[in-house]
Short mmCIF file of C-alpha atoms in Angstrom, two decimals:
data_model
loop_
_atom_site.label_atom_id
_atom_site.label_comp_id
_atom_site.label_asym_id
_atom_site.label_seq_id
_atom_site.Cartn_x
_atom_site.Cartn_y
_atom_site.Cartn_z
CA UNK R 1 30.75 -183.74 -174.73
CA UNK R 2 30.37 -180.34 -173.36
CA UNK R 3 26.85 -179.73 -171.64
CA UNK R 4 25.28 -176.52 -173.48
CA UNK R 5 22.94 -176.13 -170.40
CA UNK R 6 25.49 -176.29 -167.48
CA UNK R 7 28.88 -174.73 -168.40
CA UNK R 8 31.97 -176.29 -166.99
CA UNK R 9 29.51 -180.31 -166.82
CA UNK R 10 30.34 -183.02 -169.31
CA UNK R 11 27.84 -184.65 -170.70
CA UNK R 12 28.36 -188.57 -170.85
CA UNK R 13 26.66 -190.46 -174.02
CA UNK R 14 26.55 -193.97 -175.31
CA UNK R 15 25.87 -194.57 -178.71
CA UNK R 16 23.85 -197.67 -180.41
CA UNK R 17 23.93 -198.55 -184.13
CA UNK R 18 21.85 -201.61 -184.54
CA UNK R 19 20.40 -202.57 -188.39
CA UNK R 20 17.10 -203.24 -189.03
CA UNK R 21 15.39 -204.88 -191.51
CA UNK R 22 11.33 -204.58 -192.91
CA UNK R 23 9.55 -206.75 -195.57
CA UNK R 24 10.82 -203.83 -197.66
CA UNK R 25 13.04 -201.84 -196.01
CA UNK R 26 16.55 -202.25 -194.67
CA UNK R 27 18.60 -199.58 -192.75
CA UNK R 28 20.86 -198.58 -189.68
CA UNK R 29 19.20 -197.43 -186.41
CA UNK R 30 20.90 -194.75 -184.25
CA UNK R 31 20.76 -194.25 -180.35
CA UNK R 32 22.36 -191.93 -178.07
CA UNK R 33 21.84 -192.60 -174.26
CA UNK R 34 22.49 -190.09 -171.79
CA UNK R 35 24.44 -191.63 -169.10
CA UNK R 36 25.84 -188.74 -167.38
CA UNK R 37 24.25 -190.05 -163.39
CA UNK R 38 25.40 -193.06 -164.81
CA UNK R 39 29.07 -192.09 -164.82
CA UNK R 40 28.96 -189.78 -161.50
CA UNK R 41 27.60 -192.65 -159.39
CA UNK R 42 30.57 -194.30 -160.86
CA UNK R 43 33.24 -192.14 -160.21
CA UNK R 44 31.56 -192.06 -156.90
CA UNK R 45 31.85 -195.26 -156.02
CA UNK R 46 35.51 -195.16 -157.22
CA UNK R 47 36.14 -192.36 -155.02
CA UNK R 48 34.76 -194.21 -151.83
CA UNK R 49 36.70 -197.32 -152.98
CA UNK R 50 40.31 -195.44 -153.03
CA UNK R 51 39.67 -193.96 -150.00
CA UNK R 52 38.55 -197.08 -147.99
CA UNK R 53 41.89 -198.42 -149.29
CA UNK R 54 43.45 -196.12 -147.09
CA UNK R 55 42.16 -197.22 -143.78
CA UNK R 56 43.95 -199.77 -141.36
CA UNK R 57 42.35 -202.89 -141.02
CA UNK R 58 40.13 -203.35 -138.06
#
């Protein structure tokens, strides 16, 4: 999803639908995480991991 605040950024969300249920109520509860660090420590990590593949062995 397109970040309204920083042109250009993604915005990275997880989504959570969990039902609930009350003595008198029953329904569907909603979440939305942001996990945008989440997913740029990621590709991070991926990054570092492709390049280390790279190197000859010691």
């Amino acid at each position: 999803m397109p970040d309204p605040q920083n042109p250009g950024q993604l915005r990275w969300l997880r989504t959570a639908v969990k039902p609930f249920y009350t003595g008198q109520q029953s329904g569907l509860l909603w979440t939305v995480q942001d996990i945008s660090a989440e997913q740029q420590q990621r590709e991070r990590l991926q990054a570092c991991s492709a390049a280390s593949a790279y190197l000859p062995p010691s």
